[in-house]
CSV table of C-alpha atoms and ligand atoms in Angstrom, one decimal:
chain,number,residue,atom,x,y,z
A,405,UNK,CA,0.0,0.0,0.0
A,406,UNK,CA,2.6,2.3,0.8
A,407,UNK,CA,4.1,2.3,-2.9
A,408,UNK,CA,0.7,3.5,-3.8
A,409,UNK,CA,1.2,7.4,-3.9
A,410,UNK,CA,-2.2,9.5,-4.5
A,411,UNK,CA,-0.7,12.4,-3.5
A,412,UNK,CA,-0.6,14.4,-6.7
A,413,UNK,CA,-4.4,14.3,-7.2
A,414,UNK,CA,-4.8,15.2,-3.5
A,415,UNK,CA,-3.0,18.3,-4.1
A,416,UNK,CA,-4.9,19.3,-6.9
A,417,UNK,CA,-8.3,18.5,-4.8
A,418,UNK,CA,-7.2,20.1,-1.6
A,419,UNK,CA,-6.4,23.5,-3.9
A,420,UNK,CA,-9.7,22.9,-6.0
A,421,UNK,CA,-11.8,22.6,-3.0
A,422,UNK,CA,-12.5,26.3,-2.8
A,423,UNK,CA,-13.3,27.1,-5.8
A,424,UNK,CA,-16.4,28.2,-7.2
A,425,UNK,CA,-18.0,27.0,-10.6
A,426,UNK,CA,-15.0,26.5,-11.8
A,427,UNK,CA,-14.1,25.5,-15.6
A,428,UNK,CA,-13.6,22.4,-15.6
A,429,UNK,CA,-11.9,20.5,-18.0
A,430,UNK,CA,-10.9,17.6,-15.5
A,431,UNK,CA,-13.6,14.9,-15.4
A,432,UNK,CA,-12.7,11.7,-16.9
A,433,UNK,CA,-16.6,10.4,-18.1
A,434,UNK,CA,-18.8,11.8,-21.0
A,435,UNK,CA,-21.0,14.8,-20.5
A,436,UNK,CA,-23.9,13.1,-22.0
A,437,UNK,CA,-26.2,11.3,-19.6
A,438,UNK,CA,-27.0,7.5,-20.3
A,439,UNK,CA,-29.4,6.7,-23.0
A,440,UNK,CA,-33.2,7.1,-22.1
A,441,UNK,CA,-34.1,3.5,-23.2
A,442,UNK,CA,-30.8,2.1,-21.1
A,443,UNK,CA,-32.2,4.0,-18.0
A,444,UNK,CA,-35.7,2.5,-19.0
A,445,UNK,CA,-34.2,-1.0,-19.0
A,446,UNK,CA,-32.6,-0.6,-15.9
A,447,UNK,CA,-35.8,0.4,-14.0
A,448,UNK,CA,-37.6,-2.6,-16.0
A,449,UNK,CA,-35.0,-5.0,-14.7
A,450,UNK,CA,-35.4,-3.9,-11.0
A,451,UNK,CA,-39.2,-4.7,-11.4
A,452,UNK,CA,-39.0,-7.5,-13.1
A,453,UNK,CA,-37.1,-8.7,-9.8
A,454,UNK,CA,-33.6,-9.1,-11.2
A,455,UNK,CA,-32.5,-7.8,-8.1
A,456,UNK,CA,-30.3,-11.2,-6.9
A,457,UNK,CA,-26.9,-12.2,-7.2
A,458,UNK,CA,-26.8,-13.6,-10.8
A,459,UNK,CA,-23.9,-16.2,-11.9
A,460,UNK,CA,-20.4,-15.0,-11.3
A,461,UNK,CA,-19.1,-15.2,-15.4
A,462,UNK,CA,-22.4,-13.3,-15.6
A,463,UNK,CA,-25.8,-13.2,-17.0
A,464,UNK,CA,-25.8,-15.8,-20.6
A,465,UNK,CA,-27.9,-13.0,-22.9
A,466,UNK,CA,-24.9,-10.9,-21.9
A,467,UNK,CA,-22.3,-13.4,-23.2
A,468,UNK,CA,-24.4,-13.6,-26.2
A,469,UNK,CA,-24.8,-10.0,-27.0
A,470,UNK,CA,-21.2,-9.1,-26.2
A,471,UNK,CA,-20.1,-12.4,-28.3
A,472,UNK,CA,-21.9,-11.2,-30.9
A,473,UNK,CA,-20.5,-7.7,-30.8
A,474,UNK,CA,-16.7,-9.0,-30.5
A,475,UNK,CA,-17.4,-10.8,-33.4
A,476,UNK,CA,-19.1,-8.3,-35.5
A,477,UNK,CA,-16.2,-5.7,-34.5
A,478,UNK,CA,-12.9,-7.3,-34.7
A,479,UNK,CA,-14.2,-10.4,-36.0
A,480,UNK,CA,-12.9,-12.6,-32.6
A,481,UNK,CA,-14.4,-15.8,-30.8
A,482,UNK,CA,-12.6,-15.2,-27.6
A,483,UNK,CA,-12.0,-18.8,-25.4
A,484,UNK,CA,-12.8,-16.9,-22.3
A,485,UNK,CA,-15.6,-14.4,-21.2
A,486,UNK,CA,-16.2,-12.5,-17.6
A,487,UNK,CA,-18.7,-9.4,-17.1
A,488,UNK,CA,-16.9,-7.5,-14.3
A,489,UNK,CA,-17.4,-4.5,-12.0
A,490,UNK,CA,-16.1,-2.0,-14.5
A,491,UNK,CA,-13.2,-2.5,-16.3
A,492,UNK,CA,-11.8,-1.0,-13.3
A,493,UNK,CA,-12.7,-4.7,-11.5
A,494,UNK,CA,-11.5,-6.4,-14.4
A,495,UNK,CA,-8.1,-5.0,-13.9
A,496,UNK,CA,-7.8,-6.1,-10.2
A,497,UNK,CA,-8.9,-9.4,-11.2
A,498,UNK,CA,-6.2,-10.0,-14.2
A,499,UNK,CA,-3.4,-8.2,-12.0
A,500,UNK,CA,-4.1,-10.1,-9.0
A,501,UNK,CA,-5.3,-13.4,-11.0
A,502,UNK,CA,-1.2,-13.0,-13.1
A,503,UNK,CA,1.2,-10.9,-11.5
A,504,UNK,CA,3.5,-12.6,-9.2
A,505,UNK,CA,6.3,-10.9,-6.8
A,506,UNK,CA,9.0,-9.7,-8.8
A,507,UNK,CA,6.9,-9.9,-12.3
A,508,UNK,CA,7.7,-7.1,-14.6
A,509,UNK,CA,4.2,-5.0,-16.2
A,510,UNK,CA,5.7,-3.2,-19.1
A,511,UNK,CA,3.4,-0.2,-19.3
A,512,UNK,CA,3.9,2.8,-22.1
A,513,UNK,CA,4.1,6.3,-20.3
A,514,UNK,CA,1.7,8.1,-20.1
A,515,UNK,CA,-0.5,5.4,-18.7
A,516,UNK,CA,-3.9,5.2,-17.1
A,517,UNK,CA,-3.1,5.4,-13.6
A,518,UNK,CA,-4.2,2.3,-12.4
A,519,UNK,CA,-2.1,-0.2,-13.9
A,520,UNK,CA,0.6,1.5,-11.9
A,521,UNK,CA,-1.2,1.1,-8.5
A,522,UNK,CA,-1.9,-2.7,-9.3
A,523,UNK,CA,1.4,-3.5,-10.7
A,524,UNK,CA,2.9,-2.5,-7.5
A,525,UNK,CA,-0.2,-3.4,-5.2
A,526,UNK,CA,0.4,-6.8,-6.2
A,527,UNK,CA,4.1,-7.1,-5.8
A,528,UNK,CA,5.3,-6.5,-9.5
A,529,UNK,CA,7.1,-4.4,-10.9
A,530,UNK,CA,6.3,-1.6,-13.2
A,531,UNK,CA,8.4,-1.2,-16.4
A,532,UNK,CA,7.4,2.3,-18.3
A,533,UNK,CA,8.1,2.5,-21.9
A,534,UNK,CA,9.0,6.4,-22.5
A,535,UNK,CA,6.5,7.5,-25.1
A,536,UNK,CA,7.2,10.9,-25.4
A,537,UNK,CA,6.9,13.7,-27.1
A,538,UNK,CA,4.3,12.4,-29.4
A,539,UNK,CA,2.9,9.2,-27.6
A,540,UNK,CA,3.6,6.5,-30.8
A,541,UNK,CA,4.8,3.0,-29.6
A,542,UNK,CA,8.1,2.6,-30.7
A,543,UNK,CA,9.9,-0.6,-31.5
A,544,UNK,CA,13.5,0.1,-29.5
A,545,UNK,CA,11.5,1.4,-26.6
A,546,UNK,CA,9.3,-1.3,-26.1
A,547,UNK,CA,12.4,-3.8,-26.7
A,548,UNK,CA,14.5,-2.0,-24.2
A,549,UNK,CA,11.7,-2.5,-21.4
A,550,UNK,CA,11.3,-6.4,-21.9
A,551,UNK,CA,13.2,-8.7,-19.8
A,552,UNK,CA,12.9,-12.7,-18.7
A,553,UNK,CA,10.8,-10.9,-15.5
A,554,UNK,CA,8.0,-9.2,-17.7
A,555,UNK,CA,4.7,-11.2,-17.3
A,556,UNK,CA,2.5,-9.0,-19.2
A,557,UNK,CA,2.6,-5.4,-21.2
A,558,UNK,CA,-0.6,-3.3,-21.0
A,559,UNK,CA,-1.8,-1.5,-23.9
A,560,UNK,CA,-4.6,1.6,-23.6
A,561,UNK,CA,-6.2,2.8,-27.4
A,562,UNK,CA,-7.6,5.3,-27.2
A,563,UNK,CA,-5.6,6.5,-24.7
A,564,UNK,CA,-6.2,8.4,-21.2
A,565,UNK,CA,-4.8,10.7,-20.8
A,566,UNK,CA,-2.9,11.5,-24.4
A,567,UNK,CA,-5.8,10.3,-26.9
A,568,UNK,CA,-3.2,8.7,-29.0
A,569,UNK,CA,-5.1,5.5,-30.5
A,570,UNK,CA,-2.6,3.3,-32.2
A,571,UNK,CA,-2.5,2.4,-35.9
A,572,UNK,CA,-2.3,-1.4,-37.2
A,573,UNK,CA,1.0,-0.7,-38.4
A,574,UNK,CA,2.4,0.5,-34.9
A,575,UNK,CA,-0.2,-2.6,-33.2
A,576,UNK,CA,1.1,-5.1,-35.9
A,577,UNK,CA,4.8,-3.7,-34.5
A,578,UNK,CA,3.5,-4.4,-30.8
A,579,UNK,CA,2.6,-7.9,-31.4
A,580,UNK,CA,5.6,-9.0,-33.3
A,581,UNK,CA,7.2,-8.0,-30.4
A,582,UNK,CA,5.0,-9.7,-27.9
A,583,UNK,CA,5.0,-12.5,-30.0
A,584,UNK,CA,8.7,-12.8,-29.6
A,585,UNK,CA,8.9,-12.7,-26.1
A,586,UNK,CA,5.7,-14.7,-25.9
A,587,UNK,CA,4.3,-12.1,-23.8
A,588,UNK,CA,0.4,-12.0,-22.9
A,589,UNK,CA,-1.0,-8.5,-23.7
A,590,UNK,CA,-3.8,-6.9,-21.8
A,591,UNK,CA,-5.4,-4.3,-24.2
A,592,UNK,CA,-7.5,-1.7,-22.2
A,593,UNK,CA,-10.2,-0.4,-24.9
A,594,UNK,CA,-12.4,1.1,-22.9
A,595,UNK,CA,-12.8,4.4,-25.3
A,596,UNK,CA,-13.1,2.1,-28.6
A,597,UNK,CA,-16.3,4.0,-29.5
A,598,UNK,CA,-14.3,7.3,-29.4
A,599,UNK,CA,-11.6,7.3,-32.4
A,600,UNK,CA,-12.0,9.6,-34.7
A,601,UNK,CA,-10.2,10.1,-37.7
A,602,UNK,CA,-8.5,6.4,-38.5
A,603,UNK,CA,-11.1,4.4,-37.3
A,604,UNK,CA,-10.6,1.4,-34.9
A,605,UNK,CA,-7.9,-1.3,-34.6
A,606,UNK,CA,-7.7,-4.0,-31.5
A,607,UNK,CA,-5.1,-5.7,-30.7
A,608,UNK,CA,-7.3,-8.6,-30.2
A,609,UNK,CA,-8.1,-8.6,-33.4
A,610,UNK,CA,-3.6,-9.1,-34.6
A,611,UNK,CA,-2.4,-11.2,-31.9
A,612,UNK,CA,-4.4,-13.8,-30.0
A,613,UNK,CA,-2.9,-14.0,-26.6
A,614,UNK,CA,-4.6,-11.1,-25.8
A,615,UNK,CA,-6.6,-10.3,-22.9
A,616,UNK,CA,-9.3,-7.7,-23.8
A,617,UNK,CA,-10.9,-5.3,-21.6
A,618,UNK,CA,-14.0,-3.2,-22.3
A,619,UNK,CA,-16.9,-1.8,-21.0
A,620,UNK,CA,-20.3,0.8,-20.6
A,621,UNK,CA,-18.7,3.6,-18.7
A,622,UNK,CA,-17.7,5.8,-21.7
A,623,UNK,CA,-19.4,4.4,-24.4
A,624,UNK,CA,-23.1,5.0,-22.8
A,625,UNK,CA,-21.9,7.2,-19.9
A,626,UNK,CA,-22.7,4.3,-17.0
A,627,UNK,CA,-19.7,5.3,-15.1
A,628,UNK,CA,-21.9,4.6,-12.0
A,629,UNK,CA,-22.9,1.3,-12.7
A,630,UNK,CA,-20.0,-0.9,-12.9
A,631,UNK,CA,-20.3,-2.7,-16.1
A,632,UNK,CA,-17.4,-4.0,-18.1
A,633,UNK,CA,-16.1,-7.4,-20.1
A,634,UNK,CA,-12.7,-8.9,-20.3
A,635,UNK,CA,-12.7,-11.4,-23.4
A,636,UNK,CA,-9.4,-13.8,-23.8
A,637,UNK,CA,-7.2,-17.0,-23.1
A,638,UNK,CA,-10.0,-19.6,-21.3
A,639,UNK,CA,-7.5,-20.6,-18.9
A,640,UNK,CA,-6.5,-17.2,-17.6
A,641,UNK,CA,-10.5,-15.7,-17.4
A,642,UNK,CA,-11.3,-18.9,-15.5
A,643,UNK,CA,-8.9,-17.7,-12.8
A,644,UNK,CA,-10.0,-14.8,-13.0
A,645,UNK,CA,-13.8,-16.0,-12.8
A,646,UNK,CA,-12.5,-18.2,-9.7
A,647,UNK,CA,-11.5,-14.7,-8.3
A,648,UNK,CA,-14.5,-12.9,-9.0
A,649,UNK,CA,-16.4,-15.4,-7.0
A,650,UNK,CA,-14.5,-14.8,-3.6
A,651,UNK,CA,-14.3,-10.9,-4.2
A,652,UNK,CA,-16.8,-8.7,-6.1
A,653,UNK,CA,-19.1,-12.0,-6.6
A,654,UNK,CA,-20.7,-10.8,-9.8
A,655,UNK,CA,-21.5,-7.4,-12.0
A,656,UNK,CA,-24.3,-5.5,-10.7
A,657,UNK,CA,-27.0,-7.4,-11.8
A,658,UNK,CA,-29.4,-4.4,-13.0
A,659,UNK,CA,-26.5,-3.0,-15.1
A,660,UNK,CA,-25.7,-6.6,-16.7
A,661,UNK,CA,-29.6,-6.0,-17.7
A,662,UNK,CA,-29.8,-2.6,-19.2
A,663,UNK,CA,-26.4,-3.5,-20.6
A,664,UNK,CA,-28.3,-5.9,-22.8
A,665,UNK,CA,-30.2,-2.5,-24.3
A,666,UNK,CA,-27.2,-0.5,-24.8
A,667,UNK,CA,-25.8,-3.0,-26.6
A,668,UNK,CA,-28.5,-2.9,-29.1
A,669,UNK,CA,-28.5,0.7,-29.2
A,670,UNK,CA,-24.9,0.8,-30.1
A,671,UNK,CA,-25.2,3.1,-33.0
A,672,UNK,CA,-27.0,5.8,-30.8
A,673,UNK,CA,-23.1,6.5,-30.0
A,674,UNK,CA,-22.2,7.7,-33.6
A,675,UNK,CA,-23.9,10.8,-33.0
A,676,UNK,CA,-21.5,11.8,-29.8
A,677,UNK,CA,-18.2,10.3,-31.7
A,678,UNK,CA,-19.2,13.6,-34.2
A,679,UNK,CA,-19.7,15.9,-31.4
A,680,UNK,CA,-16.6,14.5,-29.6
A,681,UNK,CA,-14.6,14.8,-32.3
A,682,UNK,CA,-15.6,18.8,-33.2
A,683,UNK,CA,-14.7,19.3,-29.1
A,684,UNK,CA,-11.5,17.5,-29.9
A,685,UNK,CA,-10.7,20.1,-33.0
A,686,UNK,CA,-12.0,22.9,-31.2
A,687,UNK,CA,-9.4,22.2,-28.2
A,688,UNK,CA,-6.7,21.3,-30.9
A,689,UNK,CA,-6.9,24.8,-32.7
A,690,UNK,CA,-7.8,26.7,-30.1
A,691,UNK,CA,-4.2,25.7,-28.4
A,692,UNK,CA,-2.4,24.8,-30.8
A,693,UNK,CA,-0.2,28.4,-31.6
A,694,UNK,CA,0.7,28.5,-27.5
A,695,UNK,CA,1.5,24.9,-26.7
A,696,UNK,CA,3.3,22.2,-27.7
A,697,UNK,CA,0.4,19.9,-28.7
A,698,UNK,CA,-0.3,16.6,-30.0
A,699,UNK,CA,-3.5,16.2,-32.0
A,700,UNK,CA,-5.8,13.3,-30.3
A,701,UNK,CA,-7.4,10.7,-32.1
A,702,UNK,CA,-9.3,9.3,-30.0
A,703,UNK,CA,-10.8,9.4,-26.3
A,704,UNK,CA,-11.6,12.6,-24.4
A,705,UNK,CA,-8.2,14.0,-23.8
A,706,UNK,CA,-5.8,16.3,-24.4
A,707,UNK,CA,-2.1,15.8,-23.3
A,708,UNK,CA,-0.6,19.5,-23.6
A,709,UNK,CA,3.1,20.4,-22.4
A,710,UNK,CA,3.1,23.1,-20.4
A,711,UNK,CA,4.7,26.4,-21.5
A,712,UNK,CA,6.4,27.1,-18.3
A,713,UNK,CA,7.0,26.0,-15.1
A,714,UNK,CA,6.4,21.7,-13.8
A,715,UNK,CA,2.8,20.7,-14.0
A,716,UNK,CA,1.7,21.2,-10.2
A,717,UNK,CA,3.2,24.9,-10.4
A,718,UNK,CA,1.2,25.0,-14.0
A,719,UNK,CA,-1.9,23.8,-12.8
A,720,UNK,CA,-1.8,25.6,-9.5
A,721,UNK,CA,-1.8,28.8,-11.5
A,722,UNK,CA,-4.6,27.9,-13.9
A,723,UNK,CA,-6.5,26.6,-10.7
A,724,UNK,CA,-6.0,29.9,-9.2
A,725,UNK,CA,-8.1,31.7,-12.5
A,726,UNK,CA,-10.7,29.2,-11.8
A,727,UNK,CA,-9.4,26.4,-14.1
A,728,UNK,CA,-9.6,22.9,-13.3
A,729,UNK,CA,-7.3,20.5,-15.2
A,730,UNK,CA,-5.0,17.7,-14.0
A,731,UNK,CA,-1.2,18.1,-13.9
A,732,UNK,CA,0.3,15.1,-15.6
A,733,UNK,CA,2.4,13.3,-13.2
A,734,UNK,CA,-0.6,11.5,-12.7
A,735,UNK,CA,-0.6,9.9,-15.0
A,736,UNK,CA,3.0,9.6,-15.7
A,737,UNK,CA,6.8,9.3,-15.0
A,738,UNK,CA,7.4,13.0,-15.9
A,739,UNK,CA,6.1,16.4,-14.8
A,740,UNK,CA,6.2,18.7,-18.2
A,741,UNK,CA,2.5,17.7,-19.4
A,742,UNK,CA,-1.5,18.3,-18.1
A,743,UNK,CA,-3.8,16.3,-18.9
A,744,UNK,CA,-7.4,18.4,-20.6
A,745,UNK,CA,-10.7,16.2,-20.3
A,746,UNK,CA,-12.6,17.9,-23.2
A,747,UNK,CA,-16.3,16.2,-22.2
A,748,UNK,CA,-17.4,18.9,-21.4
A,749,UNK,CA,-19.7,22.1,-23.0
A,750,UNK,CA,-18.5,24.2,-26.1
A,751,UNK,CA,-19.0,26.7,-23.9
A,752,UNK,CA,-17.0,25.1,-20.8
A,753,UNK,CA,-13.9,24.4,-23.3
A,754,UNK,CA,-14.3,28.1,-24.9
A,755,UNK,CA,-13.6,29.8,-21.5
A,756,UNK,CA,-10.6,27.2,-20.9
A,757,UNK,CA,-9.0,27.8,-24.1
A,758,UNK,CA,-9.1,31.8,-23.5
A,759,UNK,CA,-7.7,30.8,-20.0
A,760,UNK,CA,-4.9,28.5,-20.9
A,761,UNK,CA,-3.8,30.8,-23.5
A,762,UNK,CA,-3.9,33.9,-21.1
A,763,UNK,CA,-1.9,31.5,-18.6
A,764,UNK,CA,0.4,30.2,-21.4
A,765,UNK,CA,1.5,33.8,-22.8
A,766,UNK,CA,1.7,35.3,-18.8
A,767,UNK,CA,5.2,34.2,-18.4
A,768,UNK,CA,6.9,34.3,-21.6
B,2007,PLP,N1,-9.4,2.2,-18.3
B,2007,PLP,C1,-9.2,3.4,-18.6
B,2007,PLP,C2,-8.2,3.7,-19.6
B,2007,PLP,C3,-10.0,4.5,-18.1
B,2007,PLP,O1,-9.7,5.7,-18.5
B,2007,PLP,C4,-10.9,4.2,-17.1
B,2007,PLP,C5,-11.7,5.2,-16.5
B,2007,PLP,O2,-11.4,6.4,-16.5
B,2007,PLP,C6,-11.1,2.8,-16.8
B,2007,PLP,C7,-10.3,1.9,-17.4
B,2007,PLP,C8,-12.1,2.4,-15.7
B,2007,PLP,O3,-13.4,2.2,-16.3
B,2007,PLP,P1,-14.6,1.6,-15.5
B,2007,PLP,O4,-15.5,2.7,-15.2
B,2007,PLP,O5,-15.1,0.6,-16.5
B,2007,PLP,O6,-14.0,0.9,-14.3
């Protein structure tokens, strides 16, 4: 527990706490609410008494629908299936379920913070590949972090908190490389229903030892109801079904239900991956001529460096002129970044943009 340090996001919260309607360009979930006929479902299910535990892999018309969608989407027939508490729960499962004292997690920076946390919560070791300054997975990089130690190597696309989503070419590169080392892969793809430009590309879908995460708290906005998959090797989601059991004992039951409606109303999300992606140029543009920048292509975020000063002195300052945003040793092995969650209003990310390039320009 003690290798688990939250005290960078404290600091921002304890500075945050008095501020008043701030802007704020820090919340990691959609802005949207969850879709009328999901909420409907819910409600339905509650009534219709699905109320009890239900079987710990989860409900079968889940398996079905998600089996279906796997399928239709990176045309896979995974061995293994587990509905989980988020993919938040299907992350302590798989780390607790593979990682062994002394393991190595290889883990491009910037990362979502959690693998971190688990990686060291369960006596492994994290390995950070450098990613910087534009995010891309690079061949040497990832080579250099791999040793006869590393059990597993972590991939997030779309990525929190850069929005970098990877290409095949630079996934095709990932798995040669895994494939080498025989290395199991756990590919995060939580934001798979937010990439923009070049489309979609899972690295379930290249190389097979793969052990996929996804889930309903982005795509449908159900950050509150705890629904998520992992899809992979049967042996490995059996242990991790075997943990499930003696810990979070199964998904909420009414989300597993009105998970079954979201699923069918997939396409309802096309219209936000537009909106998304106008907030995305909107942030881009509107930052672009004072900050070093990369252009997102996927997700909700925006990885800025800052123009001056470490991030906690950065953020502290925009916090100051009412401006929430995360500094990004957060989410990372370096302090020169923030992290921008652009779900949020035009309006909202308008008034941030005038603020960050008043902040950007007041010390140069
Ligand atoms: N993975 C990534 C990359 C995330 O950004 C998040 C949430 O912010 C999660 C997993 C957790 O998602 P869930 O709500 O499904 O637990």
């Amino acid at each position: 527990m003690k290798l688990i340090d939250s005290s960078g996001i404290r600091k921002v919260f304890d500075l945050a706490r008095n501020m008043k309607d701030p802007v704020n360009l820090s919340i990691g979930q959609p802005d949207f609410d969850v879709p009328e006929e999901v909420k409907k479902a819910a409600v339905e299910s509650i009534l219709a008494g699905h109320n009890r535990y239900t079987v710990t892999q989860g409900i079968p018309e889940l398996h079905k629908a998600l089996r279906e969608l796997l399928k239709a989407t990176r045309g896979i027939e995974p061995e293994g299936m587990l509905i989980t508490s988020g993919v938040s729960g299907g992350l302590v499962l798989a780390f607790l379920a593979l990682v062994e004292q002394g393991d190595e997690v290889v883990i491009p920076d910037p990362y979502f913070v959690m693998y971190k946390h688990l990686a060291n919560l369960t006596g492994g070791t994290p390995k950070f590949v450098d990613t910087y300054p534009d995010f891309r997975l690079r061949r040497e990089a990832l080579e250099a972090a791999i040793t006869p130690r590393t059990k597993l190597l972590v991939l997030n696309s779309p990525c929190n908190p850069t929005g970098v989503t990877y290409s095949r070419a630079e996934l095709e590169m990932a798995a040669d490389v895994a494939r080498e080392h025989d290395l199991l892969v756990l590919s995060d793809e939580i934001y798979d229903c937010f990439a923009y430009d070049g489309g979609y590309t899972s690295m379930a879908s290249i190389y097979p030892k793969t052990l996929l995460m996804g889930g309903f708290s982005k795509s449908h906005a159900m950050t509150g109801w705890r629904l998520g998959y992992a899809a992979g090797p049967g042996a490995l989601i059996a242990e991790m079904t075997k943990l499930q059991q003696f810990s979070f004992v199964c998904a909420p039951s009414i989300a597993q239900y009105a998970g079954l409606t979201a699923l069918e109303n997939i396409d309802g999300i096309n219209e936000y991956r537009e909106q998304y992606a106008a907030k995305r140029d909107l942030i881009y543009n509107g930052l672009k001529d004072n900050f070093e920048i990369q252009k997102p292509d996927g997700a909700f975020y925006i990885f800025p460096k800052t123009p001056w000063g470490t991030d906690h002195e950065f953020v502290a300052e925009a916090i100051k002129r009412n401006l929430l945003i995360i500094p990004g040793s957060v989410f990372s092995e370096r302090n020169s970044n923030f992290r921008i969650s652009y779900a949020a209003s035009d309006d909202t990310l308008k008034r941030g943009i005038d603020l960050l390039n008043q902040l950007a320009v007041s010390r140069s």
